Amino acid sequence: MADIHQHKLLILDFGSQYTHLIARRVREIGLYCEIYPWNVDPDAIVTFAPNGVIFSGGPESVHAQNTPRAPAMIYDLGVPILGICYGLQIMADHFGAVVSQSDHHEYGYASVEVIQPSPLLDGLSDHEGQSLLDVWMSHGDRVEALPDGFVGLARTASAPYAAIMHESLPLYGIQFHPEVTHTTQGAEILRRFIEDICQCPTEWTTEQIVEDAIDRMRHDVGSDHVLLGLSGGVDSSVVAALLHQAIGDQLTCIFVDTGLLRLKEGDQVMATMAEHMGVKVERVNAADRFFAALSGVTDPEAKRKVIGGLFIEIFEEASKRHSDASWLAQGTIYPDVIESAATQHGTAHVIKSHHNVGGLPETMNLKLIEPLRELFKDEVRRVGIELGLPPAMVFRHPFPGPGLGVRILGEVRKDFAEILARADHIFIEELRRADLYDQVSQAFAVFLPVKSVGVVGDARCYDYVVALRAVETIDFMTARWAPLPYDFIGHVANRIINEVRGISRVVYDVSGKPPATIEWE
């Protein structure tokens, strides 16, 4: 089997909103890559030994004080470099170009004219008979004069050097973003950089990822036993399926049923993993303990801490029954690692701490195994399909770690959780029935602890309110509310009010992110 890590690309992150997207596009083409912060220790770059480097874009200006720059040593590695947007500007500036603040900023669609042959852009066109490319721009500065050794490859009406290359060194720069779908030839440009310029084979495929993960786990674990906290979510389910295929009965999954899951989700997890796939799963029914611990707790962050702390406590209790276990498996994925700045490269700013990174209690004395640590979410889903997990599980919308605990505003009570689970089930069921589920990125119901007057049958009622939330997003960093059809929302609301006792009113959330968050708590 090919070593899928032998050939690799480094993406140096200068703060672009599209950095993760660049990495996903590179991997879709079939090459392994990693994202390092621009101020990473240069020794980490040497150790990583990339076959090529991409400078991401970024919000800064080369004229700003203490603006991010690439370490000078990176130009001495002798590997191809592609600077994107701000990445082009710092590359050009490093070699002595004139970079100025443009009077005319370019944000959005632009037409680029290719004016010089190059391995990167030769023969590409979006308009028959013309050397014109439809691209996505996002910049204020522009290169006015090139340094010695560089030539211009393309231009726009307001940017004389929309693409450049060095005549003798493998250095390229483009002022536009090839990673976004608005740049029609973007995927081909990245493919040319990877295959033709970096000379890298494309061996990063789902089949190869699965084979590599299984081989590595068998090698690392040997004859030891592994414990996994199974939540029923995509990540932990894929880890369970991978480990089961790699080590079989050496894996034991502990499924802590908090009582805060979707309707009948506990039974579904057991049916899918234990009955159909043969994975060894122990179910711990702990709903009463969670509701008791949450009694009187109303602050959202306090609820998260109570749920997380009790989950670890119960998991540790269950794990003591397996004293022969040497490993703990976790569903950490690559965005968790990046966001927590918990990599060996360690100079990135901490954005947030993540429950899947560095959360192993020392008292358990277990070694950590994280087979998905290198993968983005879309790669995890493809691995799940490759392993035979049901598509409905693999492509299910995100669900928060604390479950319904952060979709019930205020105090979390058992009766509130039961009401919410039934209302949420109706919403999701109708989305699937109307073929709308896969058209939105996330959808769910929220329980509001306020009462509203209603009429059920001929009788007055005074019951609770449920809010429906559906959003459309690419990266979950920003989102817009999904404009679901009015008749659909009306149908869902009627079902919930008629079928779920305790609900007298249904509302629809039309808040975007920002200013709102996707989850209500």
Coordinates of C-alpha atoms in Angstrom, one line a residue:
M1 CA 0.0 0.0 0.0
A2 CA 1.2 3.5 -0.8
D3 CA 2.4 5.8 2.1
I4 CA -0.3 8.4 1.9
H5 CA 1.8 10.8 4.0
Q6 CA 4.9 10.5 1.9
H7 CA 3.9 13.4 -0.4
K8 CA 2.4 16.4 1.4
L9 CA 1.6 20.1 1.2
L10 CA 2.0 22.8 3.8
I11 CA -0.6 25.6 4.0
L12 CA 0.8 28.6 5.9
D13 CA -2.2 30.4 7.4
F14 CA -2.2 34.2 7.4
G15 CA -5.7 34.5 8.8
S16 CA -7.8 34.0 5.7
Q17 CA -11.4 33.0 6.2
Y18 CA -10.8 30.4 3.4
T19 CA -7.8 28.6 4.9
H20 CA -9.7 25.5 5.8
L21 CA -11.3 25.5 2.4
I22 CA -7.9 25.6 0.7
A23 CA -6.9 22.5 2.7
R24 CA -10.1 20.7 1.8
R25 CA -9.7 21.4 -1.9
V26 CA -6.1 20.1 -1.8
R27 CA -7.2 16.9 -0.1
E28 CA -10.1 16.5 -2.6
I29 CA -7.6 16.6 -5.3
G30 CA -5.8 13.8 -3.5
L31 CA -2.8 15.2 -1.6
Y32 CA -2.3 15.2 2.2
C33 CA -1.8 18.7 3.7
E34 CA -1.6 20.4 7.0
I35 CA -2.2 24.0 8.2
Y36 CA 0.4 25.8 10.2
P37 CA 0.1 29.3 11.6
W38 CA 2.4 31.8 9.8
N39 CA 4.5 32.3 13.0
V40 CA 5.2 28.6 13.5
D41 CA 8.7 27.6 14.6
P42 CA 10.7 27.2 11.4
D43 CA 12.0 23.9 12.7
A44 CA 8.5 22.5 12.5
I45 CA 8.4 23.3 8.8
V46 CA 11.7 21.5 8.2
T47 CA 10.5 18.5 10.2
F48 CA 7.2 18.4 8.2
A49 CA 9.3 18.4 5.0
P50 CA 6.6 19.5 2.6
N51 CA 6.7 19.0 -1.2
G52 CA 5.1 22.3 -1.7
V53 CA 3.7 25.3 0.2
I54 CA 0.7 27.5 -0.2
F55 CA 0.5 30.9 1.5
S56 CA -3.2 31.6 2.4
G57 CA -4.7 35.0 2.0
G58 CA -5.3 37.2 5.0
P59 CA -7.0 40.4 6.1
E60 CA -3.7 42.3 6.7
S61 CA -1.9 44.9 4.6
V62 CA 1.8 44.5 3.8
H63 CA 2.0 48.2 4.9
A64 CA 0.7 47.6 8.4
Q65 CA 3.0 47.5 11.4
N66 CA 4.1 44.0 12.5
T67 CA 2.1 42.5 9.6
P68 CA 2.4 38.7 9.3
R69 CA 5.2 37.4 7.1
A70 CA 6.5 34.0 6.0
P71 CA 9.7 32.9 7.7
A72 CA 12.6 33.8 5.3
M73 CA 13.9 30.2 5.4
I74 CA 10.8 29.0 3.6
Y75 CA 12.1 30.4 0.3
D76 CA 15.3 28.4 0.7
L77 CA 13.5 25.0 0.9
G78 CA 13.6 24.8 -2.8
V79 CA 10.0 23.5 -3.0
P80 CA 7.2 25.2 -5.1
I81 CA 5.3 28.0 -3.3
L82 CA 1.9 29.4 -4.4
G83 CA 0.9 32.7 -2.8
I84 CA -2.8 33.4 -2.8
C85 CA -4.0 37.0 -2.5
Y86 CA -2.2 38.4 0.6
G87 CA 0.2 35.5 0.1
L88 CA 1.2 36.8 -3.4
Q89 CA 1.7 40.3 -1.9
I90 CA 4.1 39.2 0.9
M91 CA 6.0 37.0 -1.5
A92 CA 6.4 39.9 -4.0
D93 CA 7.3 42.3 -1.2
H94 CA 9.9 39.8 0.2
F95 CA 11.8 40.0 -3.1
G96 CA 11.5 43.8 -3.4
A97 CA 8.3 44.4 -5.3
V98 CA 6.4 47.7 -5.1
V99 CA 3.1 46.9 -3.3
S100 CA 0.7 49.8 -2.9
Q101 CA -2.8 50.4 -1.5
S102 CA -5.1 50.4 -4.4
D103 CA -7.6 53.2 -4.9
H104 CA -10.0 50.6 -6.3
H105 CA -10.5 47.6 -4.1
E106 CA -11.7 44.4 -5.6
Y107 CA -14.1 42.3 -3.6
G108 CA -16.2 39.7 -5.4
Y109 CA -16.4 38.6 -9.0
A110 CA -13.6 39.8 -11.4
S111 CA -12.5 39.0 -14.9
V112 CA -8.8 38.1 -15.2
E113 CA -6.9 38.2 -18.5
V114 CA -4.1 35.7 -19.0
I115 CA -1.2 37.4 -20.8
Q116 CA 1.8 35.1 -20.4
P117 CA 2.2 31.3 -20.8
S118 CA 2.8 29.4 -17.6
P119 CA 2.4 25.9 -16.2
L120 CA -0.3 27.3 -13.8
L121 CA -2.7 29.0 -16.2
D122 CA -1.8 27.8 -19.8
G123 CA -4.9 27.1 -21.9
L124 CA -7.5 27.9 -19.2
S125 CA -10.4 30.1 -20.2
D126 CA -14.0 30.6 -19.2
H127 CA -14.9 32.5 -22.4
E128 CA -14.5 30.7 -25.7
G129 CA -11.8 32.3 -27.9
Q130 CA -10.6 34.6 -25.1
S131 CA -7.9 34.1 -22.4
L132 CA -10.3 35.3 -19.7
L133 CA -11.0 33.7 -16.3
D134 CA -13.9 34.3 -14.0
V135 CA -12.5 34.6 -10.5
W136 CA -13.2 35.7 -6.9
M137 CA -11.2 38.6 -5.6
S138 CA -10.9 40.0 -2.1
H139 CA -8.0 42.5 -1.8
G140 CA -7.1 46.1 -1.2
D141 CA -3.4 46.2 -1.8
R142 CA -1.9 45.4 -5.3
V143 CA 1.5 44.8 -6.8
E144 CA 2.5 47.8 -8.9
A145 CA 6.0 46.8 -10.0
L146 CA 7.6 43.3 -10.0
P147 CA 11.0 42.4 -8.4
D148 CA 13.8 41.1 -10.6
G149 CA 13.2 37.6 -11.9
F150 CA 9.4 37.7 -11.7
V151 CA 7.0 38.0 -14.7
G152 CA 3.3 38.9 -14.8
L153 CA 1.0 36.1 -15.9
A154 CA -2.4 37.8 -15.7
R155 CA -4.1 41.1 -15.0
T156 CA -7.4 42.7 -14.3
A157 CA -8.7 46.2 -15.1
S158 CA -7.5 47.4 -11.6
A159 CA -4.6 45.0 -10.8
P160 CA -1.7 44.9 -13.3
Y161 CA -0.3 41.7 -11.7
A162 CA -3.2 39.4 -10.9
A163 CA -0.9 36.4 -11.3
I164 CA 2.9 36.2 -11.3
M165 CA 5.7 33.6 -11.4
H166 CA 9.5 33.6 -11.0
E167 CA 11.4 32.8 -14.2
S168 CA 13.8 30.3 -12.6
L169 CA 12.5 29.5 -9.1
P170 CA 9.2 27.5 -8.5
L171 CA 7.4 30.6 -7.1
Y172 CA 3.9 31.5 -8.1
G173 CA 1.3 34.0 -6.9
I174 CA -2.3 34.7 -7.7
Q175 CA -4.3 37.7 -6.5
F176 CA -7.6 35.7 -6.6
H177 CA -9.0 32.8 -4.6
P178 CA -8.9 29.4 -6.5
E179 CA -10.4 27.5 -3.5
V180 CA -13.9 29.1 -3.8
T181 CA -16.4 27.8 -6.3
H182 CA -16.8 31.3 -7.8
T183 CA -13.4 30.9 -9.4
T184 CA -14.5 28.5 -12.1
Q185 CA -11.1 27.1 -13.0
G186 CA -9.9 27.1 -9.4
A187 CA -9.8 23.4 -8.9
E188 CA -7.8 22.9 -12.1
I189 CA -5.3 25.6 -11.0
L190 CA -4.8 23.9 -7.7
R191 CA -4.5 20.5 -9.4
R192 CA -1.8 21.9 -11.7
F193 CA 0.2 23.3 -8.8
I194 CA 0.0 19.9 -7.0
E195 CA 0.5 17.5 -9.8
D196 CA 2.5 19.4 -12.5
I197 CA 4.5 21.9 -10.4
C198 CA 5.0 20.0 -7.1
Q199 CA 5.1 16.6 -8.9
C200 CA 3.0 15.0 -6.2
P201 CA 0.9 11.8 -6.9
T202 CA -2.6 12.0 -5.7
E203 CA -2.9 9.1 -3.3
W204 CA -5.0 10.7 -0.5
T205 CA -8.3 8.8 -1.2
T206 CA -11.0 7.5 1.1
E207 CA -10.0 3.9 0.5
Q208 CA -6.4 4.6 1.2
I209 CA -7.2 6.6 4.3
V210 CA -9.2 3.7 5.7
E211 CA -6.5 1.2 5.0
D212 CA -3.8 3.4 6.4
A213 CA -5.8 4.1 9.6
I214 CA -6.5 0.4 10.2
D215 CA -2.9 -0.6 9.6
R216 CA -1.7 2.1 12.0
M217 CA -4.2 1.2 14.7
R218 CA -3.3 -2.5 14.5
H219 CA 0.4 -1.6 14.8
D220 CA -0.1 0.8 17.7
V221 CA -2.6 -1.2 19.7
G222 CA -1.2 -4.7 19.1
S223 CA -3.1 -7.1 21.4
D224 CA -4.2 -4.4 23.9
H225 CA -7.8 -3.5 24.6
V226 CA -9.4 -0.1 23.8
L227 CA -12.3 1.8 25.3
L228 CA -14.4 4.3 23.4
G229 CA -17.0 6.7 24.6
L230 CA -19.7 6.3 22.0
S231 CA -22.1 9.2 21.7
G232 CA -24.0 8.2 18.6
G233 CA -22.6 11.2 16.7
V234 CA -20.8 10.9 13.4
D235 CA -17.2 11.1 14.7
S236 CA -17.5 8.6 17.5
S237 CA -19.5 6.2 15.3
V238 CA -16.8 6.3 12.6
V239 CA -14.1 5.7 15.2
A240 CA -16.0 2.7 16.5
A241 CA -16.4 1.3 13.0
L242 CA -12.7 1.8 12.2
L243 CA -11.5 0.2 15.4
H244 CA -14.0 -2.7 15.1
Q245 CA -12.6 -3.4 11.6
A246 CA -9.0 -3.1 12.9
I247 CA -9.1 -4.9 16.2
G248 CA -12.5 -6.6 16.6
D249 CA -13.4 -7.7 20.1
Q250 CA -10.4 -5.8 21.5
L251 CA -12.7 -2.7 21.4
T252 CA -15.4 -2.0 24.0
C253 CA -17.7 1.0 23.5
I254 CA -19.3 2.6 26.5
F255 CA -22.5 4.5 25.5
V256 CA -23.7 6.9 28.2
D257 CA -27.3 7.6 27.7
T258 CA -27.8 11.0 29.2
G259 CA -31.5 11.3 28.6
L260 CA -30.6 14.4 26.5
L261 CA -30.5 12.7 23.1
R262 CA -32.9 12.8 20.2
L263 CA -36.1 10.8 20.4
K264 CA -35.2 7.1 20.7
E265 CA -31.6 7.8 19.7
G266 CA -30.3 5.5 22.4
D267 CA -32.1 2.5 20.9
Q268 CA -31.0 3.5 17.4
V269 CA -27.3 3.7 18.4
M270 CA -27.5 0.2 19.9
A271 CA -29.4 -1.2 16.9
T272 CA -26.9 0.3 14.4
M273 CA -23.6 -0.4 16.2
A274 CA -24.2 -3.5 18.3
E275 CA -26.9 -5.4 16.4
H276 CA -26.1 -4.7 12.7
M277 CA -22.3 -4.0 12.9
G278 CA -21.4 -6.4 15.7
V279 CA -19.5 -3.7 17.7
K280 CA -19.3 -4.5 21.4
V281 CA -21.3 -1.7 23.2
E282 CA -22.2 -1.3 26.8
R283 CA -25.1 1.0 27.4
V284 CA -25.3 3.0 30.7
N285 CA -28.7 4.5 31.3
A286 CA -27.9 7.6 33.3
A287 CA -30.8 10.0 32.6
D288 CA -32.0 10.2 36.2
R289 CA -28.5 11.2 37.3
F290 CA -28.2 13.9 34.7
F291 CA -31.6 15.4 35.4
A292 CA -30.9 15.4 39.2
A293 CA -27.5 17.1 38.6
L294 CA -29.1 19.8 36.4
S295 CA -31.9 20.6 38.8
G296 CA -32.0 24.3 39.4
V297 CA -29.1 25.0 37.0
T298 CA -30.0 27.7 34.4
D299 CA -26.8 29.3 33.2
P300 CA -25.8 27.9 29.8
E301 CA -22.1 27.5 30.6
A302 CA -22.8 26.0 34.0
K303 CA -25.1 23.4 32.3
R304 CA -22.3 22.5 29.9
K305 CA -19.9 22.0 32.8
V306 CA -22.4 19.9 34.8
I307 CA -23.1 17.7 31.8
G308 CA -19.5 17.3 30.8
G309 CA -18.3 16.7 34.3
L310 CA -20.9 14.0 35.0
F311 CA -20.3 12.4 31.7
I312 CA -16.6 11.9 32.5
E313 CA -17.5 10.7 36.0
I314 CA -19.9 8.0 34.7
F315 CA -17.6 7.0 31.9
E316 CA -14.8 6.5 34.4
E317 CA -17.1 4.4 36.6
A318 CA -17.9 2.2 33.7
S319 CA -14.3 2.0 32.5
K320 CA -13.2 0.5 35.9
R321 CA -15.0 -2.7 34.8
H322 CA -12.5 -3.0 32.1
S323 CA -9.2 -2.9 33.9
D324 CA -7.5 -4.7 31.0
A325 CA -7.9 -1.7 28.7
S326 CA -4.8 0.2 27.8
W327 CA -6.2 2.8 25.3
L328 CA -8.9 5.4 25.2
A329 CA -10.2 6.2 21.7
Q330 CA -11.6 9.7 20.9
G331 CA -13.3 11.2 17.9
T332 CA -11.0 14.2 17.6
I333 CA -11.0 15.6 14.1
Y334 CA -8.6 18.1 12.4
P335 CA -10.6 21.3 12.9
D336 CA -10.7 20.5 16.7
V337 CA -6.9 20.3 16.7
I338 CA -6.5 23.6 14.7
E339 CA -9.0 25.5 16.8
S340 CA -7.5 24.4 20.1
A341 CA -4.0 25.2 19.0
A342 CA -3.1 21.9 20.5
T343 CA -0.6 20.7 17.9
Q344 CA 3.1 20.3 18.2
H345 CA 3.6 23.5 16.2
G346 CA 2.0 25.4 19.1
T347 CA 2.2 29.1 18.3
A348 CA -1.3 29.6 17.0
H349 CA -3.7 31.6 19.1
V350 CA -6.2 29.6 21.1
I351 CA -9.6 30.2 19.6
K352 CA -11.5 27.8 21.9
S353 CA -10.8 24.7 23.9
H354 CA -12.5 21.6 22.6
H355 CA -13.8 18.6 24.6
N356 CA -12.1 16.2 22.3
V357 CA -8.6 17.7 22.6
G358 CA -6.5 17.1 25.7
G359 CA -9.5 16.1 27.8
L360 CA -8.2 12.7 29.0
P361 CA -8.4 12.4 32.8
E362 CA -5.0 11.5 34.1
T363 CA -6.5 9.1 36.7
M364 CA -7.6 6.7 33.9
N365 CA -4.0 5.9 33.0
L366 CA -4.9 5.2 29.5
K367 CA -3.0 6.0 26.3
L368 CA -4.9 8.1 23.7
I369 CA -5.7 6.9 20.2
E370 CA -7.3 9.4 17.8
P371 CA -7.7 7.8 14.3
L372 CA -9.6 10.8 12.8
R373 CA -7.2 13.4 14.1
E374 CA -6.0 14.3 10.5
L375 CA -9.4 14.4 8.9
F376 CA -11.9 17.2 8.1
K377 CA -15.6 16.5 8.7
D378 CA -16.4 15.8 5.0
E379 CA -13.5 13.2 5.0
V380 CA -14.9 11.6 8.2
R381 CA -18.3 11.2 6.5
R382 CA -16.8 9.6 3.4
V383 CA -14.9 7.2 5.6
G384 CA -18.1 6.3 7.4
I385 CA -19.8 5.5 4.1
E386 CA -16.7 3.4 3.1
L387 CA -17.1 1.4 6.3
G388 CA -20.8 0.7 5.7
L389 CA -22.4 3.1 8.2
P390 CA -26.0 4.1 7.2
P391 CA -26.0 7.3 5.2
A392 CA -28.7 8.7 7.5
M393 CA -26.3 8.5 10.4
V394 CA -23.2 9.7 8.5
F395 CA -24.9 12.8 7.0
R396 CA -27.0 13.7 10.0
H397 CA -26.9 17.3 11.1
P398 CA -24.6 18.4 13.9
F399 CA -25.8 17.8 17.4
P400 CA -24.2 19.5 20.4
G401 CA -22.2 17.5 22.9
P402 CA -24.5 18.5 25.8
G403 CA -27.4 17.4 23.7
L404 CA -30.9 18.8 24.4
G405 CA -29.4 20.4 27.6
V406 CA -28.4 23.5 25.6
R407 CA -31.6 23.4 23.5
I408 CA -33.8 23.7 26.6
L409 CA -33.5 27.3 27.8
G410 CA -33.2 27.7 31.5
E411 CA -33.5 24.7 33.8
V412 CA -33.3 21.3 32.2
R413 CA -36.1 19.0 33.4
K414 CA -37.1 15.5 32.2
D415 CA -40.6 16.6 31.1
F416 CA -39.1 19.4 29.1
A417 CA -36.6 17.1 27.4
E418 CA -39.4 14.7 26.5
I419 CA -41.5 17.5 25.0
L420 CA -38.6 18.9 23.0
A421 CA -37.4 15.5 21.7
R422 CA -40.9 14.8 20.3
A423 CA -41.2 18.2 18.7
D424 CA -37.7 18.0 17.2
H425 CA -38.5 14.6 15.8
I426 CA -41.6 15.9 14.0
F427 CA -39.5 18.8 12.5
I428 CA -36.7 16.5 11.3
E429 CA -39.2 13.8 10.0
E430 CA -41.1 16.4 8.0
L431 CA -37.8 17.9 6.6
R432 CA -36.9 14.5 5.3
R433 CA -40.3 13.8 4.0
A434 CA -40.3 17.1 2.0
D435 CA -36.8 16.4 0.7
L436 CA -35.5 19.5 2.6
Y437 CA -33.3 17.9 5.2
D438 CA -30.2 17.8 3.0
Q439 CA -30.8 21.3 1.6
V440 CA -30.2 22.9 5.0
S441 CA -27.0 22.5 7.1
Q442 CA -28.6 22.2 10.5
A443 CA -32.1 22.1 11.8
F444 CA -33.6 21.6 15.2
A445 CA -36.2 22.7 17.8
V446 CA -35.6 24.7 20.9
F447 CA -37.7 24.6 24.1
L448 CA -38.6 28.0 25.5
P449 CA -39.6 28.0 29.2
V450 CA -42.4 30.5 28.8
K451 CA -46.1 29.8 28.5
S452 CA -48.5 31.1 26.0
V453 CA -52.3 31.0 25.8
G454 CA -53.7 28.7 23.1
V455 CA -56.8 26.8 22.2
V456 CA -56.7 23.1 21.8
G457 CA -60.0 21.7 20.6
D458 CA -62.6 23.9 22.3
A459 CA -60.6 24.4 25.5
R460 CA -58.3 27.1 26.6
C461 CA -54.7 26.0 27.3
Y462 CA -51.7 27.7 28.7
D463 CA -48.6 25.8 27.5
Y464 CA -45.0 26.2 26.4
V465 CA -43.4 27.6 23.2
V466 CA -41.1 25.8 20.8
A467 CA -38.9 27.6 18.3
L468 CA -37.8 26.0 15.1
R469 CA -34.3 26.8 13.7
A470 CA -32.9 25.9 10.3
V471 CA -29.7 27.4 8.8
E472 CA -27.7 27.3 5.6
T473 CA -23.9 27.5 5.9
I474 CA -20.7 26.3 4.4
D475 CA -18.3 26.4 7.3
F476 CA -20.6 27.1 10.4
M477 CA -18.5 30.2 11.1
T478 CA -21.3 32.3 9.5
A479 CA -24.8 31.2 8.6
R480 CA -28.1 32.5 7.2
W481 CA -31.5 31.4 8.3
A482 CA -33.1 28.9 5.8
P483 CA -36.1 30.3 4.0
L484 CA -38.3 27.2 4.3
P485 CA -41.6 27.4 2.6
Y486 CA -44.4 29.0 4.7
D487 CA -46.8 26.1 4.1
F488 CA -44.1 23.7 5.2
I489 CA -43.5 25.6 8.5
G490 CA -47.2 25.8 9.0
H491 CA -47.7 22.1 8.5
V492 CA -44.8 21.3 11.0
A493 CA -46.3 23.8 13.6
N494 CA -49.7 22.2 13.3
R495 CA -48.3 18.7 13.8
I496 CA -46.3 19.8 16.9
I497 CA -49.2 21.6 18.5
N498 CA -51.6 18.8 17.8
E499 CA -49.4 15.9 18.7
V500 CA -47.1 17.1 21.5
R501 CA -48.9 17.8 24.7
G502 CA -47.5 20.8 26.5
I503 CA -46.9 22.9 23.4
S504 CA -49.3 25.7 22.5
R505 CA -47.3 27.8 20.1
V506 CA -44.5 27.4 17.5
V507 CA -42.2 30.1 16.2
Y508 CA -39.5 30.2 13.5
D509 CA -36.1 31.7 14.1
V510 CA -35.0 34.1 11.4
S511 CA -31.7 35.2 12.9
G512 CA -28.4 35.0 11.0
K513 CA -25.0 34.3 12.4
P514 CA -23.8 36.9 13.2
P515 CA -25.3 38.4 15.2
A516 CA -26.9 35.3 16.6
T517 CA -25.2 32.0 17.1
I518 CA -26.6 28.8 15.5
E519 CA -27.4 27.2 18.8
W520 CA -29.5 29.3 21.2
E521 CA -27.2 28.5 24.2

